[in-house]
């Protein structure tokens, strides 16, 4: 939850997440106009897949608990396995990014900033 400030004596907070949008609290995810307070993310570096990556996933979205209601077990498991294969590609891309020289050039400010 992001209804507080991540102030540290020094350094950054690394926040890997499924989505680029950050909600202040769990219930706020249903309220797209709600976001963290300005300044709360000043020392946060978020890792999130791009919209293009998400579009390649089965159904064009990140799997979630609703899949248990809408998919058979076999279909759901196959889709989730496919997502895991894509996630391996994402991990390899992160390794390349961390080993390369252009990490700072690839960073972007939060949309709310």
Tab-separated table of C-alpha atoms in Angstrom:
chain	number	residue	atom	x	y	z
A	1	UNK	CA	0.000	0.000	0.000
A	2	UNK	CA	1.221	3.474	-0.825
A	3	UNK	CA	-0.580	5.728	1.592
A	4	UNK	CA	2.706	6.547	3.317
A	5	UNK	CA	6.112	7.933	2.399
A	6	UNK	CA	9.098	5.632	1.813
A	7	UNK	CA	11.653	7.895	3.437
A	8	UNK	CA	15.017	6.239	3.988
A	9	UNK	CA	18.215	7.760	5.410
A	10	UNK	CA	19.838	7.090	2.023
A	11	UNK	CA	19.217	5.105	-1.110
A	12	UNK	CA	16.191	4.040	-3.065
A	13	UNK	CA	13.238	1.698	-2.640
A	14	UNK	CA	12.951	-0.919	-5.404
A	15	UNK	CA	9.320	-1.788	-6.141
A	16	UNK	CA	8.661	-4.534	-8.704
A	17	UNK	CA	4.972	-4.672	-9.653
A	18	UNK	CA	2.636	-6.164	-12.254
A	19	UNK	CA	1.344	-2.787	-13.400
A	20	UNK	CA	2.715	0.715	-13.865
A	21	UNK	CA	-0.230	2.217	-11.959
A	22	UNK	CA	0.224	2.441	-8.202
A	23	UNK	CA	-2.797	2.651	-5.902
A	24	UNK	CA	-2.527	4.091	-2.391
A	25	UNK	CA	-4.454	1.133	-0.966
A	26	UNK	CA	-6.088	-2.101	-2.044
A	27	UNK	CA	-9.593	-0.646	-2.352
A	28	UNK	CA	-8.239	2.275	-4.372
A	29	UNK	CA	-7.423	-0.019	-7.295
A	30	UNK	CA	-11.098	0.292	-8.238
A	31	UNK	CA	-10.795	4.106	-8.215
A	32	UNK	CA	-8.425	5.071	-11.043
A	33	UNK	CA	-8.460	8.739	-10.021
A	34	UNK	CA	-6.807	7.870	-6.684
A	35	UNK	CA	-3.032	7.830	-6.608
A	36	UNK	CA	-0.183	8.224	-4.155
A	37	UNK	CA	0.364	11.676	-2.688
A	38	UNK	CA	2.805	13.862	-4.588
A	39	UNK	CA	6.275	13.246	-3.205
A	40	UNK	CA	5.547	9.825	-1.702
A	41	UNK	CA	7.390	8.145	-4.574
A	42	UNK	CA	10.435	10.434	-4.669
A	43	UNK	CA	12.799	7.638	-3.615
A	44	UNK	CA	10.970	4.730	-5.307
A	45	UNK	CA	12.185	2.940	-8.431
A	46	UNK	CA	9.422	0.782	-9.860
A	47	UNK	CA	9.970	-2.156	-12.208
A	48	UNK	CA	6.889	-2.992	-14.257
A	49	UNK	CA	6.245	-4.671	-17.591
A	50	UNK	CA	5.385	-2.439	-20.523
A	51	UNK	CA	1.929	-2.285	-22.081
A	52	UNK	CA	3.421	-4.010	-25.146
A	53	UNK	CA	4.611	-6.899	-22.963
A	54	UNK	CA	1.212	-7.241	-21.288
A	55	UNK	CA	-0.506	-7.223	-24.695
A	56	UNK	CA	1.481	-10.340	-25.702
A	57	UNK	CA	0.219	-12.348	-22.721
A	58	UNK	CA	-2.737	-14.737	-23.100
A	59	UNK	CA	-5.840	-12.581	-23.145
A	60	UNK	CA	-3.636	-9.470	-23.286
A	61	UNK	CA	-3.564	-9.172	-19.504
A	62	UNK	CA	-1.830	-10.325	-16.333
A	63	UNK	CA	-3.556	-13.460	-14.988
A	64	UNK	CA	-5.486	-13.009	-11.775
A	65	UNK	CA	-7.862	-14.764	-9.400
A	66	UNK	CA	-10.827	-14.160	-11.687
A	67	UNK	CA	-9.331	-16.785	-14.012
A	68	UNK	CA	-10.538	-19.431	-11.552
A	69	UNK	CA	-14.108	-18.323	-12.277
A	70	UNK	CA	-13.821	-17.867	-16.039
A	71	UNK	CA	-11.452	-20.637	-17.213
A	72	UNK	CA	-11.348	-24.379	-16.846
A	73	UNK	CA	-8.431	-25.741	-14.849
A	74	UNK	CA	-6.635	-26.991	-17.970
A	75	UNK	CA	-7.058	-23.704	-19.872
A	76	UNK	CA	-6.055	-21.617	-16.844
A	77	UNK	CA	-2.956	-23.693	-16.157
A	78	UNK	CA	-1.888	-23.553	-19.810
A	79	UNK	CA	-2.337	-19.768	-19.906
A	80	UNK	CA	-0.404	-19.308	-16.669
A	81	UNK	CA	2.428	-21.538	-17.941
A	82	UNK	CA	2.630	-19.396	-21.061
A	83	UNK	CA	2.842	-16.277	-18.905
A	84	UNK	CA	5.718	-17.865	-16.975
A	85	UNK	CA	7.597	-18.389	-20.249
A	86	UNK	CA	7.115	-14.717	-21.101
A	87	UNK	CA	8.245	-13.797	-17.584
A	88	UNK	CA	11.540	-15.591	-18.218
A	89	UNK	CA	12.070	-13.280	-21.202
A	90	UNK	CA	11.302	-10.320	-18.956
A	91	UNK	CA	13.902	-11.516	-16.436
A	92	UNK	CA	16.502	-11.857	-19.179
A	93	UNK	CA	15.720	-8.328	-20.349
A	94	UNK	CA	16.234	-7.064	-16.789
A	95	UNK	CA	19.608	-8.826	-16.635
A	96	UNK	CA	20.633	-7.128	-19.906
A	97	UNK	CA	19.433	-3.780	-18.606
A	98	UNK	CA	21.383	-4.097	-15.357
A	99	UNK	CA	24.529	-5.247	-17.177
A	100	UNK	CA	24.327	-2.504	-19.800
A	101	UNK	CA	25.333	1.130	-19.866
A	102	UNK	CA	21.931	2.694	-20.522
A	103	UNK	CA	20.029	2.042	-17.280
A	104	UNK	CA	19.683	5.730	-16.396
A	105	UNK	CA	18.519	6.528	-19.920
A	106	UNK	CA	15.736	3.954	-19.601
A	107	UNK	CA	14.324	5.347	-16.342
A	108	UNK	CA	11.121	7.384	-16.547
A	109	UNK	CA	9.368	9.488	-13.905
A	110	UNK	CA	6.045	8.322	-12.525
A	111	UNK	CA	3.108	9.680	-14.544
A	112	UNK	CA	1.817	11.524	-11.460
A	113	UNK	CA	5.166	13.263	-10.959
